[in-house]
mmCIF file of C-alpha atoms in Angstrom:
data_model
loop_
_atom_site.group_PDB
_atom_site.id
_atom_site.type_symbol
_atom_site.label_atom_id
_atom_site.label_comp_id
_atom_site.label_asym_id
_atom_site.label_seq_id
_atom_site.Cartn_x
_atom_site.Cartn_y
_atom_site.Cartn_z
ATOM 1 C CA UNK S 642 0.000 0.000 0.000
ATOM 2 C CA UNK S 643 1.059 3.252 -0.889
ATOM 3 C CA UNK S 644 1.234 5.729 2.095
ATOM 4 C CA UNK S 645 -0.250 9.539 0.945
ATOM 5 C CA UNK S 646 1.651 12.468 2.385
ATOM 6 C CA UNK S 647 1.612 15.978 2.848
ATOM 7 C CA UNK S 648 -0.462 18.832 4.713
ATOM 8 C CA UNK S 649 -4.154 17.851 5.627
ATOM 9 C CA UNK S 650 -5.216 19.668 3.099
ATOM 10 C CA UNK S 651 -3.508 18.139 0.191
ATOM 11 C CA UNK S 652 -3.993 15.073 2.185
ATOM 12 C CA UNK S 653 -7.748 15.744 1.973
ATOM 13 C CA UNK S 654 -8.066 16.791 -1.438
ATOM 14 C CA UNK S 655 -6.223 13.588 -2.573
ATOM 15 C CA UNK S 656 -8.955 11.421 -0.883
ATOM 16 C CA UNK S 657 -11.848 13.929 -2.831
ATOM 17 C CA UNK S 658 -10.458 13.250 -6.362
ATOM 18 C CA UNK S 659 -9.928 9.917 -5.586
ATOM 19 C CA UNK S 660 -13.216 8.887 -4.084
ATOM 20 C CA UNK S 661 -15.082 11.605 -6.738
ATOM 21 C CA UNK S 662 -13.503 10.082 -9.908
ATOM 22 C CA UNK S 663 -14.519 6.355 -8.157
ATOM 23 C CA UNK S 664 -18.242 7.467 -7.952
ATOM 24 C CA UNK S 665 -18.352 8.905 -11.422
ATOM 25 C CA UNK S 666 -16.436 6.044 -12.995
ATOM 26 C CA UNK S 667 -18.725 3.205 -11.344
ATOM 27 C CA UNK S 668 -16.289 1.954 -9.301
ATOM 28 C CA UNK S 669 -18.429 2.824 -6.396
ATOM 29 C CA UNK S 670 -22.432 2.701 -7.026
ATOM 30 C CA UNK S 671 -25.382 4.698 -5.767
ATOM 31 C CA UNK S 672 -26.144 3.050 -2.579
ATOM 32 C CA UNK S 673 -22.529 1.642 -1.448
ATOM 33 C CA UNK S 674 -21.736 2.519 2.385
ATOM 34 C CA UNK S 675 -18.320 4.441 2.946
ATOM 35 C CA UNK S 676 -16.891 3.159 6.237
ATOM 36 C CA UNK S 677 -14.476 5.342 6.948
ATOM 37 C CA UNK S 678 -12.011 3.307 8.743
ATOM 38 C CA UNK S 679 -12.200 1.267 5.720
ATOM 39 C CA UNK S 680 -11.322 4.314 3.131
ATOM 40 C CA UNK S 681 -8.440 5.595 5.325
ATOM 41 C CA UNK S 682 -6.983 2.464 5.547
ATOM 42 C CA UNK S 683 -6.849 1.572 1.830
ATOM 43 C CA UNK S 684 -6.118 5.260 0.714
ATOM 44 C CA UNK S 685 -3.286 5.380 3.239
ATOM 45 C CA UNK S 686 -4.568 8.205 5.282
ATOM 46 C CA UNK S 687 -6.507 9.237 8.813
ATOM 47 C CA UNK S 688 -9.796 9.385 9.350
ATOM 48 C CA UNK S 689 -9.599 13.118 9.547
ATOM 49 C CA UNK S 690 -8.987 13.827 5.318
ATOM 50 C CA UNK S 691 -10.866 11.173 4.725
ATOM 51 C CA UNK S 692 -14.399 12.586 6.939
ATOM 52 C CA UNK S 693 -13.610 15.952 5.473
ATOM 53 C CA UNK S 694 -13.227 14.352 1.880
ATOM 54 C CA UNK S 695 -16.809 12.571 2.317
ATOM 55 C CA UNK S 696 -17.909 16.085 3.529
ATOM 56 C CA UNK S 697 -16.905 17.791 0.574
ATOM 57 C CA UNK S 698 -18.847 15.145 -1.852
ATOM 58 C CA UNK S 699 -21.361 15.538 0.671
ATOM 59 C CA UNK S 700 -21.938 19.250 -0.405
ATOM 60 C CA UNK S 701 -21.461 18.255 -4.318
ATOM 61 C CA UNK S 702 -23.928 15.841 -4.016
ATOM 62 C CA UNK S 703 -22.355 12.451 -4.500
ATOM 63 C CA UNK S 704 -22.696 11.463 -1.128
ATOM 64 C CA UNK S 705 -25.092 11.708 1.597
ATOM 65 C CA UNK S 706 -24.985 11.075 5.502
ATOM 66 C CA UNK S 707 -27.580 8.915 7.379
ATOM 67 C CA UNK S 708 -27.172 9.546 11.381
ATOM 68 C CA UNK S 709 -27.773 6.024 12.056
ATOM 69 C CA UNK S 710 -25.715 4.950 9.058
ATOM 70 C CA UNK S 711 -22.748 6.848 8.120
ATOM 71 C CA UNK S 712 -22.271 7.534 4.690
ATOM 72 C CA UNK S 713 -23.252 6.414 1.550
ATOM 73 C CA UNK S 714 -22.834 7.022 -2.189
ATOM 74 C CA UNK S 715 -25.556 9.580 -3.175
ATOM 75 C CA UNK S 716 -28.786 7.214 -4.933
ATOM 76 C CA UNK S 717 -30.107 7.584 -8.110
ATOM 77 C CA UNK S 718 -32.838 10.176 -8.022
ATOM 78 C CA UNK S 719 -34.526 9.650 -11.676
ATOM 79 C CA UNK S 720 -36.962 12.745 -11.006
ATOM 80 C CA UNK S 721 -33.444 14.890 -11.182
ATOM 81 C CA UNK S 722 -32.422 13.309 -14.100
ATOM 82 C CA UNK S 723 -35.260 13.777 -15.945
ATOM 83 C CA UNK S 724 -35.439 17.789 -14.735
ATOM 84 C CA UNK S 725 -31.650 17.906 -16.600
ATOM 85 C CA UNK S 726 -32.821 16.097 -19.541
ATOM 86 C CA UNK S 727 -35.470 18.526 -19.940
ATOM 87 C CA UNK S 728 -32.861 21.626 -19.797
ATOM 88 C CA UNK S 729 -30.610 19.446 -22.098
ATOM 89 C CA UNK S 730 -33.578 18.961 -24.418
ATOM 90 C CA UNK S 731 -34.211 22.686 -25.010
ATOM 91 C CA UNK S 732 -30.476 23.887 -24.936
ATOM 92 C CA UNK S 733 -29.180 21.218 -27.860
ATOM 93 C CA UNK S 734 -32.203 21.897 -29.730
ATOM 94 C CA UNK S 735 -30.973 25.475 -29.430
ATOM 95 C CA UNK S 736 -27.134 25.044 -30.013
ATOM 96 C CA UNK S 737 -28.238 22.358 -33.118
ATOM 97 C CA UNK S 738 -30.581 25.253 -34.345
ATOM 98 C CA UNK S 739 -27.839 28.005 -34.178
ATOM 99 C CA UNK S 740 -25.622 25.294 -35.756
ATOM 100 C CA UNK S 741 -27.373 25.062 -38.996
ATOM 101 C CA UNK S 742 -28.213 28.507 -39.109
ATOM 102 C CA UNK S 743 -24.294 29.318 -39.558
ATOM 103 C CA UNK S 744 -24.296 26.952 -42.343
ATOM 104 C CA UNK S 745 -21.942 24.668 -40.307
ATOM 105 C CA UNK S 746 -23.964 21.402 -40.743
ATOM 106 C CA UNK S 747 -23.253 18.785 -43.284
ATOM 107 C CA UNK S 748 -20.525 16.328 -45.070
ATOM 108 C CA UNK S 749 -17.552 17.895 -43.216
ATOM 109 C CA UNK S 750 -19.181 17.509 -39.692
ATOM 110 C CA UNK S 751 -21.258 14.249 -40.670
ATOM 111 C CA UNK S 752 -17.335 12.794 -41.352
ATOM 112 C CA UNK S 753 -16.296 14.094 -38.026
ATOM 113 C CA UNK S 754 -18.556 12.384 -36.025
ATOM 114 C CA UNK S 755 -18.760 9.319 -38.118
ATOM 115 C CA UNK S 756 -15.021 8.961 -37.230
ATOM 116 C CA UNK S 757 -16.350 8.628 -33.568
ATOM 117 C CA UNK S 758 -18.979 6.499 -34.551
ATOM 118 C CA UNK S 759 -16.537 3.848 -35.999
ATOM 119 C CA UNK S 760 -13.899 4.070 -32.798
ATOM 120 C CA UNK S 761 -17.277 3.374 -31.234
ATOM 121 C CA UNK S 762 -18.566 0.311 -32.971
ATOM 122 C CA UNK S 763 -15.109 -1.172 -33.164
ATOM 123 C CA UNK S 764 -14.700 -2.789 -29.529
ATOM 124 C CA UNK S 765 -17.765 -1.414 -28.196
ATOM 125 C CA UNK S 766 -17.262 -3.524 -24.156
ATOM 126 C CA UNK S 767 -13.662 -3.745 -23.524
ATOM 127 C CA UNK S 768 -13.336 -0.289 -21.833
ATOM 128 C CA UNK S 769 -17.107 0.866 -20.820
ATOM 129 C CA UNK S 770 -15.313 4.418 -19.434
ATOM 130 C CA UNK S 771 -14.360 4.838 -23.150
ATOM 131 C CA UNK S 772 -17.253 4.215 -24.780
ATOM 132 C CA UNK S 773 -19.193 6.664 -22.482
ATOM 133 C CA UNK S 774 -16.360 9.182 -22.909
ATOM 134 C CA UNK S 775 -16.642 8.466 -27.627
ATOM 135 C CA UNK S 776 -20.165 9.055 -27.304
ATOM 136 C CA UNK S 777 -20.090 12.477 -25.371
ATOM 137 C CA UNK S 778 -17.367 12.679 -27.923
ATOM 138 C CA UNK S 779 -20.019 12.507 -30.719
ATOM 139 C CA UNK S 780 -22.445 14.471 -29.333
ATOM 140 C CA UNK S 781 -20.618 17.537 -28.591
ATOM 141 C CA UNK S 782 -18.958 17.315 -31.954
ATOM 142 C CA UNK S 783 -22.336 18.151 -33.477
ATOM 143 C CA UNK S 784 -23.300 20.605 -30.496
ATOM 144 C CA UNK S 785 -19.846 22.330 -30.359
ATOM 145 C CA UNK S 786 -20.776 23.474 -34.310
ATOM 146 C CA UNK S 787 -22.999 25.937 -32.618
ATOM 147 C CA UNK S 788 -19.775 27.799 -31.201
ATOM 148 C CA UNK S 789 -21.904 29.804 -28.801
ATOM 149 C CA UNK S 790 -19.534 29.020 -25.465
ATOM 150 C CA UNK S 791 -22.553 30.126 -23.052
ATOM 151 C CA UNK S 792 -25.019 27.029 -23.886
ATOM 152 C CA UNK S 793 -21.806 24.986 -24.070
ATOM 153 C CA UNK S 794 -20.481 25.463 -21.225
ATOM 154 C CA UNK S 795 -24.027 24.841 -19.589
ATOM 155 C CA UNK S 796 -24.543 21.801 -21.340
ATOM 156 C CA UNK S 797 -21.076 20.161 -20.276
ATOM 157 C CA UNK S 798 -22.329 21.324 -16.582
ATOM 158 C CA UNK S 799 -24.967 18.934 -17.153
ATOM 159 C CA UNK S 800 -23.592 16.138 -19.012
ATOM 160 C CA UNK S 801 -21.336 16.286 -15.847
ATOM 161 C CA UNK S 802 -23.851 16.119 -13.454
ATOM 162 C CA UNK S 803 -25.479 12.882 -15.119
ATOM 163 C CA UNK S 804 -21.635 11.067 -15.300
ATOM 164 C CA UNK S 805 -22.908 8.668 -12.262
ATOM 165 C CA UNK S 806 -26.246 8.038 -14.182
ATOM 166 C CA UNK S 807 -24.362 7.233 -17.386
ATOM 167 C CA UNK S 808 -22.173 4.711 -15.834
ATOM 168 C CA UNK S 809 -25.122 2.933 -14.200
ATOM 169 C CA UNK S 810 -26.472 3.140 -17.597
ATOM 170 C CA UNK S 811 -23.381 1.604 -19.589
ATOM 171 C CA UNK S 812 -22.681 -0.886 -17.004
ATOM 172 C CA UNK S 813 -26.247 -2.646 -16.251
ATOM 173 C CA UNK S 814 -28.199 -1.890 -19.894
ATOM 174 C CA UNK S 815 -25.561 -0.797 -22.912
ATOM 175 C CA UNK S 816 -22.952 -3.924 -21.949
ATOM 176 C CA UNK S 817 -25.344 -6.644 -21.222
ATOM 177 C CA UNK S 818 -28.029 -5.884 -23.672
ATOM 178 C CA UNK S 819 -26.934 -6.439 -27.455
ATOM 179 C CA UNK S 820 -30.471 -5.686 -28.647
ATOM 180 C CA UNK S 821 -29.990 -1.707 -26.899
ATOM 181 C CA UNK S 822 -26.560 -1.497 -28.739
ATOM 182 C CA UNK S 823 -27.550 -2.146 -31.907
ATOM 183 C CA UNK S 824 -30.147 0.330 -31.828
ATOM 184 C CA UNK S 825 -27.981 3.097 -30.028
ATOM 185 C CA UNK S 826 -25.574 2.312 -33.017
ATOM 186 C CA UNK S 827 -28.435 2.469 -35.620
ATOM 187 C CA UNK S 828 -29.118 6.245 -34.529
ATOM 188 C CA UNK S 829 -26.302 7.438 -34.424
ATOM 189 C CA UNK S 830 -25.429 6.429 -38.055
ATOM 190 C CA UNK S 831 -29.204 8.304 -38.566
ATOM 191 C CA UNK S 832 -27.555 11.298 -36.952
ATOM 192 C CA UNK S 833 -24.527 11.363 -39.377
ATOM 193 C CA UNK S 834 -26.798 10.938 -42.409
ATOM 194 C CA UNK S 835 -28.681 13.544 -41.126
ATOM 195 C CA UNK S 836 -25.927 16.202 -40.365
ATOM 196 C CA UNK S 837 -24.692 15.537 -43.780
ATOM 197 C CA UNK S 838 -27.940 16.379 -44.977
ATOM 198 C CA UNK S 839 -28.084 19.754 -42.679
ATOM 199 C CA UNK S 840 -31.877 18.321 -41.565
ATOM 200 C CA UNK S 841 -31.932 20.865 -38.624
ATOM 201 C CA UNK S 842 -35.070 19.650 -37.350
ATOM 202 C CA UNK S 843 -34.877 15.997 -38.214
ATOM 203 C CA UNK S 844 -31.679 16.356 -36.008
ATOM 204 C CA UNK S 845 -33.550 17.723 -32.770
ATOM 205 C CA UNK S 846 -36.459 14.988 -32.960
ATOM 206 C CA UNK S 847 -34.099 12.153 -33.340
ATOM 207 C CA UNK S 848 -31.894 13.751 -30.475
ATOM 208 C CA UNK S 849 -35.243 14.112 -28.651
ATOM 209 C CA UNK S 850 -36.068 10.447 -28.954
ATOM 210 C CA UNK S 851 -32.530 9.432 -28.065
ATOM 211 C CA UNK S 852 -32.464 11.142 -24.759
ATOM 212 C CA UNK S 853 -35.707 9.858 -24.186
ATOM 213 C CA UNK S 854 -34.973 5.882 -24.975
ATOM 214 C CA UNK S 855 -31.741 6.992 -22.360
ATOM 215 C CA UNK S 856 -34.193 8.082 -19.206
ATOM 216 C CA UNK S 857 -35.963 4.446 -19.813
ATOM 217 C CA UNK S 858 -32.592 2.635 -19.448
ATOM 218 C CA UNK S 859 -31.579 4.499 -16.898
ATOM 219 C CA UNK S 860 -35.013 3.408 -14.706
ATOM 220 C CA UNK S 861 -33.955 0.039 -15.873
ATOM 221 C CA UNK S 862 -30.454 -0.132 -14.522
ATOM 222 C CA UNK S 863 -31.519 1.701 -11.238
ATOM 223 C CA UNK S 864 -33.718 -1.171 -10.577
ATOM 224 C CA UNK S 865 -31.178 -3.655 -11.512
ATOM 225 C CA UNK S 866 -28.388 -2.600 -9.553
ATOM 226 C CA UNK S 867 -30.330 -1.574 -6.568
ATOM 227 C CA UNK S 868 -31.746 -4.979 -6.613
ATOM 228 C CA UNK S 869 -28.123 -6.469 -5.854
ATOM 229 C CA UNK S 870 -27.378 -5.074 -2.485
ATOM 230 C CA UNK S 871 -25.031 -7.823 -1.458
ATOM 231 C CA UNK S 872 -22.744 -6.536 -4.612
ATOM 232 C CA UNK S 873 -23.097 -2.825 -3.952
ATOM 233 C CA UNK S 874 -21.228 -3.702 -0.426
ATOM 234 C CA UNK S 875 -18.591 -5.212 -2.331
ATOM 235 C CA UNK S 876 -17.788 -2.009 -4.131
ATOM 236 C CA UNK S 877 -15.657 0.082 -1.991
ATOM 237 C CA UNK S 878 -13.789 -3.457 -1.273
ATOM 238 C CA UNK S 879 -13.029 -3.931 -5.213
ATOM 239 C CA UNK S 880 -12.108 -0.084 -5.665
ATOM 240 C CA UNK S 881 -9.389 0.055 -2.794
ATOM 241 C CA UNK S 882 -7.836 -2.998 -3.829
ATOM 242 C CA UNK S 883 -7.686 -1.670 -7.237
ATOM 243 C CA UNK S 884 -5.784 1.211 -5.794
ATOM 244 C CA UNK S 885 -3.357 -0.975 -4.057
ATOM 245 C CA UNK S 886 -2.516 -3.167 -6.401
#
């Protein structure tokens, strides 16, 4: 095991990166308990970075504190995600509007982001981070044509906010379920065909759908995961030795 050093405050901001970028990568899921013994032992650190650490994700909203339980990786909340979606849904329709109103729209972007599309199809479940990571690639290749830094700055906000959603997602409904690949795959190559065409409109509906086929999964892979509590407490196990190996 490798022993962190340094003031507590390096000391605790080590333990917030680290425990943030486990919760957004999947490592640990909605529902895992943090024992805190636990984390300070495996991260090489007291119990006094590591309770101010949990604090911290506390206030961002990753983690939340039961007084008769300790703490525990912030739960899915679909109501939430479906508010975001809802902003998402009338800012890309925006930034895709602006888009083809510049005249930026067609072959030249459609090859850009079928370039993404074929690093995507290409070894779709060895690295699930990656895929998740190609297709926000893909996305904000088409919304990034809008240039208007404002609504994309907003939008990355909330694509950020949904990471631990997404991972739920690409873990318990995109790996498992070939059917739901093939179909994510088959609109996407829509989308191309339709930037190349510079179908402004098409574009938003078919985004529309997308994100709406998305909230569904997600409601599926809540229920799937929560419904495996014995492997949620196995989590925080897997991720610190991970880190010490």
């Amino acid at each position: 095991m490798t022993q962190r050093t340094g003031s507590g405050g390096s000391a605790r901001q080590a333990a917030v990166t680290t425990l943030r970028e486990w919760i957004l990568e999947g490592r640990l899921l909605p529902g895992a308990r943090l024992v805190q013994e636990q984390l300070a032992a495996g991260l090489g650190l007291s119990r006094i970075p590591v309770r101010e650490a949990l604090r911290t994700l506390e206030a961002e909203g990753l983690v939340v504190h039961q007084e008769s339980g300790g703490f525990f990786v912030a739960r899915i909340d679909v109501q939430t995600l479906e508010n975001i979606q809802r902003v998402r849904e009338l800012l890309e329709a925006e930034a895709v509007r602006q888009a083809g109103a510049a005249g930026r729209l067609g072959p030249e972007l459609a090859e850009a982001t079928r370039l993404i599309q074929e690093q995507l199809t290409a070894d779709p479940l060895t690295d699930i981070s990656r895929v998740a990571g190609l297709t926000r690639s893909l996305h904000f290749t088409l919304l990034g044509a809008c240039e208007n830094p404002i609504i994309l700055r907003i939008l990355g906000n909330l694509w950020d906010s949904t990471d631990a959603w997404r991972t739920i997602y690409y873990g318990f409904i995109f790996a498992v379920d070939a059917k739901h690949r093939e179909i994510v795959f088959a609109d996407h190559e829509k989308l191309i065909e339709l930037i190349r065409a510079a179908e402004t409109e098409k574009i938003i509906r078919l985004l529309d759908n997308m994100r709406s086929r998305g909230i569904s999964a997600v409601e599926k892979a809540v229920a799937a995961h929560q419904a495996r509590p014995q492997w949620q407490a196995q989590q925080v196990v897997r991720a610190l030795q991970d880190q010490n190996d």
